[in-house]
mmCIF file with all atom_site columns, C-alpha atoms (C1' of nucleotides) in Angstrom:
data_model
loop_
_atom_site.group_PDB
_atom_site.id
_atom_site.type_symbol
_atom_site.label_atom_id
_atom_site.label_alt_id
_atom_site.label_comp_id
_atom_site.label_asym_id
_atom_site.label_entity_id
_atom_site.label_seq_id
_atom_site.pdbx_PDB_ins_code
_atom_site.Cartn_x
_atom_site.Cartn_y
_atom_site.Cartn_z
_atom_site.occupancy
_atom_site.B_iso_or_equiv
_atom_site.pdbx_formal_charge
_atom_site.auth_seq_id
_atom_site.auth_comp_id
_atom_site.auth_asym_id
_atom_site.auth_atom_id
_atom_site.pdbx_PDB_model_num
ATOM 1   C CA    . UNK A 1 1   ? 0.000   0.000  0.000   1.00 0.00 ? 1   UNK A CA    1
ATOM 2   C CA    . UNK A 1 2   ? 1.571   3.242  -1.211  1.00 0.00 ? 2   UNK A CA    1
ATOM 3   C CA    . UNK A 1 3   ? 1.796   5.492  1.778   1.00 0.00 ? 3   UNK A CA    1
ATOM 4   C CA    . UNK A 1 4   ? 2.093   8.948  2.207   1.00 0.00 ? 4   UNK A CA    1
ATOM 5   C CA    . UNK A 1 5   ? 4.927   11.080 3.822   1.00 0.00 ? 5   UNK A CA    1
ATOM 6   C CA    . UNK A 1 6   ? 6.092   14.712 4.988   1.00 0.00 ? 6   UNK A CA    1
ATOM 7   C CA    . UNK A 1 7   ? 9.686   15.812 4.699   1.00 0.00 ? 7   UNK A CA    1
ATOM 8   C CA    . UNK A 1 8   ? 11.160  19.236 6.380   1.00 0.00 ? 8   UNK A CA    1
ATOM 9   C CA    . UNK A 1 9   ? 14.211  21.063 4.934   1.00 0.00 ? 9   UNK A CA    1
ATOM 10  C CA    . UNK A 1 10  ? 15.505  23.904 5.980   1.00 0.00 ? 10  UNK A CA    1
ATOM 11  C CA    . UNK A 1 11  ? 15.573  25.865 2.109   1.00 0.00 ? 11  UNK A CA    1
ATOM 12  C CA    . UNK A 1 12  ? 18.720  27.453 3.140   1.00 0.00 ? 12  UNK A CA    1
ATOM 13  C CA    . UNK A 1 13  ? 20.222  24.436 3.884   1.00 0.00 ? 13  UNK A CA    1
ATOM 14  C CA    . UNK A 1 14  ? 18.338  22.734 0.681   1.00 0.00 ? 14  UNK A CA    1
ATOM 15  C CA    . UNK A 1 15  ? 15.417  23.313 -0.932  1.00 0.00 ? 15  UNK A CA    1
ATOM 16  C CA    . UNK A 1 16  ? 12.796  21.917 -2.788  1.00 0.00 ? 16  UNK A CA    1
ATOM 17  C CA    . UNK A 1 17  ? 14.776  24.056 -6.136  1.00 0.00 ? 17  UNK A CA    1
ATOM 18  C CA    . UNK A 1 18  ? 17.788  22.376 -5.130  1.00 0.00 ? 18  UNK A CA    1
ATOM 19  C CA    . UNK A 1 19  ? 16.075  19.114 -6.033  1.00 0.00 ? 19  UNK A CA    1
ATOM 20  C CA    . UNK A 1 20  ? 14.491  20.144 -8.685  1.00 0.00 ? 20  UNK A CA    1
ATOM 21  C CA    . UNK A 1 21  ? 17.731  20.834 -10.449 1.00 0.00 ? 21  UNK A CA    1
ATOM 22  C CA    . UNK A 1 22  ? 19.583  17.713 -8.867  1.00 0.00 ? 22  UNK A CA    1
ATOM 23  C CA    . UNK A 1 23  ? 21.061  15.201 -11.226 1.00 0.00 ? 23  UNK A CA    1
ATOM 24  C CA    . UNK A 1 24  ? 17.997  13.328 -12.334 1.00 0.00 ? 24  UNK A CA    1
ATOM 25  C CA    . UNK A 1 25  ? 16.257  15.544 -9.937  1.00 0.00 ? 25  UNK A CA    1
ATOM 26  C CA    . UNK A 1 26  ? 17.299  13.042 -7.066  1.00 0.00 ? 26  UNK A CA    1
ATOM 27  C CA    . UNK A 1 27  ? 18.847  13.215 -4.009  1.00 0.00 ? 27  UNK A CA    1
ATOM 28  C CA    . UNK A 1 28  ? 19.506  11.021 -0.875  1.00 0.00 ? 28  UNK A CA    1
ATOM 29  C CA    . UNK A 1 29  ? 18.121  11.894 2.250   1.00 0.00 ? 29  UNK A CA    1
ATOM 30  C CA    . UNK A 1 30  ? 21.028  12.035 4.584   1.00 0.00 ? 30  UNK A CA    1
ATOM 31  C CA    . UNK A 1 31  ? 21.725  13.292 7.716   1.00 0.00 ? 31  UNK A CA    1
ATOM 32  C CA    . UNK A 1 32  ? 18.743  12.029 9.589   1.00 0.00 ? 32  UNK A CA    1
ATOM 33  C CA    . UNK A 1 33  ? 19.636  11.749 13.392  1.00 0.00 ? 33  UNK A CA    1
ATOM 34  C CA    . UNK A 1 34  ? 16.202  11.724 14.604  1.00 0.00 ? 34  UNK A CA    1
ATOM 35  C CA    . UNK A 1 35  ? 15.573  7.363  15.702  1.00 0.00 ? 35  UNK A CA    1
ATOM 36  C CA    . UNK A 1 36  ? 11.911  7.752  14.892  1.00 0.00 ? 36  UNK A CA    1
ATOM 37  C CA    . UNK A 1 37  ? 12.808  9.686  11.424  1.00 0.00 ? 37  UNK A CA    1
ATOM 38  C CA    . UNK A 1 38  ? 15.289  6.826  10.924  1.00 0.00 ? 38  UNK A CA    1
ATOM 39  C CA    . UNK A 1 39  ? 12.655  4.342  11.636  1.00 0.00 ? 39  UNK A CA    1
ATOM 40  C CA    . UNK A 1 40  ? 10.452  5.691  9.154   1.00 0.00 ? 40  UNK A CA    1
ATOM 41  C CA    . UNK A 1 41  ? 13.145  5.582  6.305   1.00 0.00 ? 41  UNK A CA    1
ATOM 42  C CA    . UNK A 1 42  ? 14.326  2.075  7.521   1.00 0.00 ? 42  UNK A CA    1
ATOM 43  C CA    . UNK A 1 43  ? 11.347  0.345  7.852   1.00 0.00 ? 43  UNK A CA    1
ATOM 44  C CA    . UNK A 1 44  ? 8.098   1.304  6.484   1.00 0.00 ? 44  UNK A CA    1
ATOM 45  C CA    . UNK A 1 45  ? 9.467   3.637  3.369   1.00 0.00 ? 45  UNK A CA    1
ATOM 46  C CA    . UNK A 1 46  ? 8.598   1.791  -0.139  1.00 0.00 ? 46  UNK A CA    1
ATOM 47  C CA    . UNK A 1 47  ? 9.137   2.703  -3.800  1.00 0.00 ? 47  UNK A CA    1
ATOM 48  C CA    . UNK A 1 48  ? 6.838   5.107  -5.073  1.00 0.00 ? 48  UNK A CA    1
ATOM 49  C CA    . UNK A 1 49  ? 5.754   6.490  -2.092  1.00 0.00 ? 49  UNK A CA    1
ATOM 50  C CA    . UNK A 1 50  ? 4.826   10.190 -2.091  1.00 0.00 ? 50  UNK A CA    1
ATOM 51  C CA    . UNK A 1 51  ? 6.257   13.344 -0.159  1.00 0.00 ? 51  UNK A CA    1
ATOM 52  C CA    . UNK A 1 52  ? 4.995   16.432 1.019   1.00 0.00 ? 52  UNK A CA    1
ATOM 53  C CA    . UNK A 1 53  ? 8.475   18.582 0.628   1.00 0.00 ? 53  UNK A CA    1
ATOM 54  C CA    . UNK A 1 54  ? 8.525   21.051 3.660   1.00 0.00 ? 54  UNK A CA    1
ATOM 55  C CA    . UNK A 1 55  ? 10.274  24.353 4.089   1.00 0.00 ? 55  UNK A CA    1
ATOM 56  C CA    . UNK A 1 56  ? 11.094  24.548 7.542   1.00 0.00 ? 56  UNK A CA    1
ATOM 57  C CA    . UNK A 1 57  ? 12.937  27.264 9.771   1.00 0.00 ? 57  UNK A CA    1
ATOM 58  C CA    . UNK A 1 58  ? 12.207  30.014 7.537   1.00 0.00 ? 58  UNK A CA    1
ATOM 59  C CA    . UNK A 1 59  ? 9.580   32.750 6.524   1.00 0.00 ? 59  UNK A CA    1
ATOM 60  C CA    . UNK A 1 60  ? 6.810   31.412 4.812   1.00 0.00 ? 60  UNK A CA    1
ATOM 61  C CA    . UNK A 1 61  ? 7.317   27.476 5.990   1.00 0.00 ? 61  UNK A CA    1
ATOM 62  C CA    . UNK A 1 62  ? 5.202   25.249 4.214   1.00 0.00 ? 62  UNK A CA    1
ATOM 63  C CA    . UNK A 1 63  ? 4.904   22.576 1.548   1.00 0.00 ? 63  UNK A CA    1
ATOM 64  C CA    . UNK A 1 64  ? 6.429   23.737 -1.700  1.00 0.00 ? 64  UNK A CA    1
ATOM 65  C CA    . UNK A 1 65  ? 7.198   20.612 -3.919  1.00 0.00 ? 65  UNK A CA    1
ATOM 66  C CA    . UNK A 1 66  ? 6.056   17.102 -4.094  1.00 0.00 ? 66  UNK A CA    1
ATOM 67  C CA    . UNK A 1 67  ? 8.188   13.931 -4.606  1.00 0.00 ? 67  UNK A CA    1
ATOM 68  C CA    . UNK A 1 68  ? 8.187   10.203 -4.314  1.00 0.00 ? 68  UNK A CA    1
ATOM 69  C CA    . UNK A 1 69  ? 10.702  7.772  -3.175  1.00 0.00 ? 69  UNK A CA    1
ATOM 70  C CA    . UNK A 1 70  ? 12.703  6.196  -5.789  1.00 0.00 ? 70  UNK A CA    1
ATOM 71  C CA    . UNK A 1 71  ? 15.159  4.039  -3.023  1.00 0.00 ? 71  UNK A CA    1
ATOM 72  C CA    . UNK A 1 72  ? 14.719  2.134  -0.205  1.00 0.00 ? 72  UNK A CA    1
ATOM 73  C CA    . UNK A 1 73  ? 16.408  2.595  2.764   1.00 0.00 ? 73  UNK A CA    1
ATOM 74  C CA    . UNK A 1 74  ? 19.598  2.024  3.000   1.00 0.00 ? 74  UNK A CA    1
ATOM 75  C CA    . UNK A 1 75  ? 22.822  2.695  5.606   1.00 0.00 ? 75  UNK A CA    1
ATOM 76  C CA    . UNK A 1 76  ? 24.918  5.395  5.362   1.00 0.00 ? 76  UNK A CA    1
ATOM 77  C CA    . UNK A 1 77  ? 28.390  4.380  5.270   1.00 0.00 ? 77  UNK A CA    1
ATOM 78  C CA    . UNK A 1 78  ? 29.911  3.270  8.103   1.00 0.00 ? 78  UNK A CA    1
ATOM 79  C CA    . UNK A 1 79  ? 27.034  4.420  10.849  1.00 0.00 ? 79  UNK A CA    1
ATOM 80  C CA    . UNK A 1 80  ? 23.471  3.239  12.147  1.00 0.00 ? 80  UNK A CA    1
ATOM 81  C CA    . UNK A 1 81  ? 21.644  5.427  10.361  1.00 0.00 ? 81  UNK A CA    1
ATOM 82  C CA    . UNK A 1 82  ? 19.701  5.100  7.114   1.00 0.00 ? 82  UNK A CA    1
ATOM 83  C CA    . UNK A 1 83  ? 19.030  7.454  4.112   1.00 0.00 ? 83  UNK A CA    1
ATOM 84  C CA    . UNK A 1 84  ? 16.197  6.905  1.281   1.00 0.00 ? 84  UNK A CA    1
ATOM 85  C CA    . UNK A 1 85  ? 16.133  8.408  -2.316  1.00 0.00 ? 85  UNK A CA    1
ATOM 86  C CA    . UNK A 1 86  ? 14.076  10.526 -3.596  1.00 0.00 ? 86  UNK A CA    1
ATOM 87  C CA    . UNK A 1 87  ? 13.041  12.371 -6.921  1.00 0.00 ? 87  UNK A CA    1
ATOM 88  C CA    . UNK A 1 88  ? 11.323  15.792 -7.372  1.00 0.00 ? 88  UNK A CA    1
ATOM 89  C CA    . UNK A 1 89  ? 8.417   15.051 -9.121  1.00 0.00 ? 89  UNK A CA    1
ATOM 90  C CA    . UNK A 1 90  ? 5.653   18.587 -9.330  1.00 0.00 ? 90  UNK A CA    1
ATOM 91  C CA    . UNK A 1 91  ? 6.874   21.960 -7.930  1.00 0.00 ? 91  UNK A CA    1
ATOM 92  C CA    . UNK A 1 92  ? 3.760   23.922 -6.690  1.00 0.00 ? 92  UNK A CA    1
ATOM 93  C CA    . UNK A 1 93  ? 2.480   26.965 -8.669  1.00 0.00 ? 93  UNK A CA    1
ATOM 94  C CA    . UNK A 1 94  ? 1.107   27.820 -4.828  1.00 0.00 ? 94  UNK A CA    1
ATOM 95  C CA    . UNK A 1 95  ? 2.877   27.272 -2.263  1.00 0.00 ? 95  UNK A CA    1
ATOM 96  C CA    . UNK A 1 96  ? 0.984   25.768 0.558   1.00 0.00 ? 96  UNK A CA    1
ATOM 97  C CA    . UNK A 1 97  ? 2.368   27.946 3.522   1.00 0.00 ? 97  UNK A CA    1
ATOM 98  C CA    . UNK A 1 98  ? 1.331   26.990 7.456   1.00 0.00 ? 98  UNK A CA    1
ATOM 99  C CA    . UNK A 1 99  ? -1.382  29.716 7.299   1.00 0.00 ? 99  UNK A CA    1
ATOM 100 C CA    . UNK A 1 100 ? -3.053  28.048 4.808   1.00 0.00 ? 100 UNK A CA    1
ATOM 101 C CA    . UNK A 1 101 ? -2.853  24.692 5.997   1.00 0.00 ? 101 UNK A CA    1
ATOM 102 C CA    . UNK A 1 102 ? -4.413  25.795 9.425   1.00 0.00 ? 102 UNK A CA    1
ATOM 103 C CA    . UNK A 1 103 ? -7.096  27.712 7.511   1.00 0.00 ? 103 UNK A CA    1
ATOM 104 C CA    . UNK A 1 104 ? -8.246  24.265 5.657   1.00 0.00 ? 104 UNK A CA    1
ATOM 105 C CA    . UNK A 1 105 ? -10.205 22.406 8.451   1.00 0.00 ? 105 UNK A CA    1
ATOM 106 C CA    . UNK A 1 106 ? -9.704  18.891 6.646   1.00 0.00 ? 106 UNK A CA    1
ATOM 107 C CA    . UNK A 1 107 ? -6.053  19.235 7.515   1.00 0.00 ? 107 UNK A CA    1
ATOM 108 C CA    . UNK A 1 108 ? -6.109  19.862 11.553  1.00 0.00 ? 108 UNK A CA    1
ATOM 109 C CA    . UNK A 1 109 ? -4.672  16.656 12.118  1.00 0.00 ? 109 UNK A CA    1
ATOM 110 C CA    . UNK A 1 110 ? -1.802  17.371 10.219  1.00 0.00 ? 110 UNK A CA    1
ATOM 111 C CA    . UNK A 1 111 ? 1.248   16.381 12.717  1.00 0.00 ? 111 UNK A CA    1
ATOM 112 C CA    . UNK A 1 112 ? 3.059   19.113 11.623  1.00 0.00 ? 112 UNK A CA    1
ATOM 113 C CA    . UNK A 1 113 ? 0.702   21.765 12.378  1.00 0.00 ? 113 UNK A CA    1
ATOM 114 C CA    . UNK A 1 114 ? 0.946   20.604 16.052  1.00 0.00 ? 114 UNK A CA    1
ATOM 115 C CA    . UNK A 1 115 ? 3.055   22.717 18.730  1.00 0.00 ? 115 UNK A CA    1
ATOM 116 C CA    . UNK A 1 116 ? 6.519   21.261 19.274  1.00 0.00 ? 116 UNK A CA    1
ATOM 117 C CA    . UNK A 1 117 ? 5.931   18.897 16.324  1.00 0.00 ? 117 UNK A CA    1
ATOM 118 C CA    . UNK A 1 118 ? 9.640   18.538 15.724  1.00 0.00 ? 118 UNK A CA    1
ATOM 119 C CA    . UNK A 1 119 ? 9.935   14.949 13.587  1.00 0.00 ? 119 UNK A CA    1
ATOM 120 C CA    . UNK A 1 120 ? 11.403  15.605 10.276  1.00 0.00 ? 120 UNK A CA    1
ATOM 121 C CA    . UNK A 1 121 ? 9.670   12.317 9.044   1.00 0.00 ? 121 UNK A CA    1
ATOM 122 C CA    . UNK A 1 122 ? 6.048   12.353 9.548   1.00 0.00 ? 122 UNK A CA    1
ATOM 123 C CA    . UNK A 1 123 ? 3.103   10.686 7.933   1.00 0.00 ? 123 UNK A CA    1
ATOM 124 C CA    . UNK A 1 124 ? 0.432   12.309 6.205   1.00 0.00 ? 124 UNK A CA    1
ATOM 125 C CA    . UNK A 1 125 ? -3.045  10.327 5.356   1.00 0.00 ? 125 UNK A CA    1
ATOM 126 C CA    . UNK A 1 126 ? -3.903  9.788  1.540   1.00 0.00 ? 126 UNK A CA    1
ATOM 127 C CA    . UNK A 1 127 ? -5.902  12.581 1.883   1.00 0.00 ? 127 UNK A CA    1
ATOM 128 C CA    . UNK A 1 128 ? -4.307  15.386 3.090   1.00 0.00 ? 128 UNK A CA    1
ATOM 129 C CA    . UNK A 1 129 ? -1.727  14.769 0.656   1.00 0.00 ? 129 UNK A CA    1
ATOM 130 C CA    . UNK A 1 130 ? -4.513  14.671 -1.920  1.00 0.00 ? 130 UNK A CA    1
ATOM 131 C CA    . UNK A 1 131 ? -6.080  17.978 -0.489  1.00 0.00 ? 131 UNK A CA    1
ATOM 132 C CA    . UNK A 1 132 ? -2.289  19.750 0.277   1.00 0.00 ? 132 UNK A CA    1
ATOM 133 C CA    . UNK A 1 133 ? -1.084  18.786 -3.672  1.00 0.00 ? 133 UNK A CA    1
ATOM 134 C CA    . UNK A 1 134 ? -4.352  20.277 -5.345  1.00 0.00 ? 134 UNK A CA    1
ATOM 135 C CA    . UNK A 1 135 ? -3.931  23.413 -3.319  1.00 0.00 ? 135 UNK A CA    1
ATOM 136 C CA    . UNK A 1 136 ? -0.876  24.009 -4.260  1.00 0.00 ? 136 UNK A CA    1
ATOM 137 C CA    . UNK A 1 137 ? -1.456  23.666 -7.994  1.00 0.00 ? 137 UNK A CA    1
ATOM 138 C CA    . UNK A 1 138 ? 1.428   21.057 -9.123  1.00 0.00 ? 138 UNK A CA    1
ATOM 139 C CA    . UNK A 1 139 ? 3.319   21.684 -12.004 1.00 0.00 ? 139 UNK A CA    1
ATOM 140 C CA    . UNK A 1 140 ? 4.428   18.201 -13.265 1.00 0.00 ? 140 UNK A CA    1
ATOM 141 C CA    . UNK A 1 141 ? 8.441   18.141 -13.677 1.00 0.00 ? 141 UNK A CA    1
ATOM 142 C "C1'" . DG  B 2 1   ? 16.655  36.906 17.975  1.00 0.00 ? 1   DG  B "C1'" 1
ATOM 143 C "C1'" . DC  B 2 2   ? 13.634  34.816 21.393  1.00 0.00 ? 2   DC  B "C1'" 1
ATOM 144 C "C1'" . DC  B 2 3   ? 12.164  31.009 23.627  1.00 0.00 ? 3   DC  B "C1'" 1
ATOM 145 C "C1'" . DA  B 2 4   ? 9.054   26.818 24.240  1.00 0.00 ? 4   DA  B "C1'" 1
ATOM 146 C "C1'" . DA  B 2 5   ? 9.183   22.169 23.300  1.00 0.00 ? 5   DA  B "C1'" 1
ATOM 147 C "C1'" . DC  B 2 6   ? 11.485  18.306 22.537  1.00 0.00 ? 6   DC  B "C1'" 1
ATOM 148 C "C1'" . DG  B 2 7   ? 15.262  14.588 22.286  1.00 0.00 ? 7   DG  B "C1'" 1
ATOM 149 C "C1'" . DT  B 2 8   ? 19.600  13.156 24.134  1.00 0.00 ? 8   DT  B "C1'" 1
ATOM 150 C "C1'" . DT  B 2 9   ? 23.193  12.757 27.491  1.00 0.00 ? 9   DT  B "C1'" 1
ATOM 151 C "C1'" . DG  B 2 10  ? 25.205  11.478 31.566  1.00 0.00 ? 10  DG  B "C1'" 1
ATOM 152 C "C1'" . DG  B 2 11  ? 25.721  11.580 36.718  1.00 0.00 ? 11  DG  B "C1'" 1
ATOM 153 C "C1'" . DC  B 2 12  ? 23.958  9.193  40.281  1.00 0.00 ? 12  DC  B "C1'" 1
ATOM 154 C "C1'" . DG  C 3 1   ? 16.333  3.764  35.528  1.00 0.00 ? 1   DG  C "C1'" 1
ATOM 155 C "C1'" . DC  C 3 2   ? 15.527  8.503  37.010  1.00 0.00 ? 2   DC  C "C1'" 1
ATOM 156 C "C1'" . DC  C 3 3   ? 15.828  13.076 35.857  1.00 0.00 ? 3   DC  C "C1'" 1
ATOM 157 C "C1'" . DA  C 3 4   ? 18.364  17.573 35.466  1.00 0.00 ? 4   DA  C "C1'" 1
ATOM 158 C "C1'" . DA  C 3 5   ? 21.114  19.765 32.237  1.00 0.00 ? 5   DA  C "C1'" 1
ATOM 159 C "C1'" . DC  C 3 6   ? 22.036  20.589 27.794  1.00 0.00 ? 6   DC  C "C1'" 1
ATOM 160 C "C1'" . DG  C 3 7   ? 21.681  21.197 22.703  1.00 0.00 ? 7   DG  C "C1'" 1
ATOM 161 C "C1'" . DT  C 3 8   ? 18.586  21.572 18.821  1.00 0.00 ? 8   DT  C "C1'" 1
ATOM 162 C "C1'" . DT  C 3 9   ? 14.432  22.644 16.313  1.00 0.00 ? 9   DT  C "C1'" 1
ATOM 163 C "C1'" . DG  C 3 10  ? 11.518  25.728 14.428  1.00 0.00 ? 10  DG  C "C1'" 1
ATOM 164 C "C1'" . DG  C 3 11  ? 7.467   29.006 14.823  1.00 0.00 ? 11  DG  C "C1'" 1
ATOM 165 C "C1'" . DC  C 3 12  ? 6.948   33.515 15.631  1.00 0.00 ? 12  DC  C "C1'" 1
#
DNA sequence: GCCAACGTTGGC
DNA sequence: GCCAACGTTGGC
């Protein structure tokens, strides 16, 4: 069952751009030191799952691109932790910032609308992805 | 830049 | 195994 994920970035750090103009508009996910992040990546992450790519830590947060996994997790060299792949697939014409998302009442459950919410992994249901991608007007890449 | 909330560390 | 201290995250 395809499953349904948010991932933060800080844009300064990289953002959903950066991906977008990656090699094959890919990157690995590394850096994760978070054990429930990790867990996420390591265990329950599958092939053509879809993200929610978050700009944290900045004005305007919110979801600005989507993407899917393309890679599985897998270690990082050397260390415990895990990284996944994954490939830019629709930048949004819209950006969905946090003001909207707490505007939309179908989305109050959203984890990262929550007060301390600091996992940089988090699920999102089927639909709020549904409801968060048509708001923001995808272009297809 | 502030600071609340959270996760981790480490002394005991 | 408890829990205070510390470092980090991230909204504002």
């Amino acid at each position: 069952m395809k499953r349904y994920w948010l991932m933060k970035s800080e844009p300064d750090v990289f953002s959903f751009d950066h991906l977008a103009k990656a090699p094959k508009r890919t990157t690995s996910w590394e850096g994760v030191r978070n054990y429930q992040a990790r867990n996420f990546m390591r265990d329950t992450f599958r092939k053509g799952d879809e993200v929610l790519f978050y700009h944290s830590n900045t004005e305007d947060a919110g979801i600005y691109g989507l993407a899917e996994v393309v890679r599985e997790g897998y270690p990082e060299q050397e260390s415990p932790w895990c990284m996944v792949d994954i490939r830019a697939t629709a930048k949004l014409r819209e950006p969905v910032t946090r003001a909207r998302l707490a505007a939309d009442s179908r989305l109050k459950g959203m984890m990262v609308l929550k007060r301390g919410a600091r996992l940089s992994i988090q699920p999102v249901t089927p639909e709020e992805f549904k409801i968060v991608s048509a708001l923001g007007k995808p272009e297809y890449l």
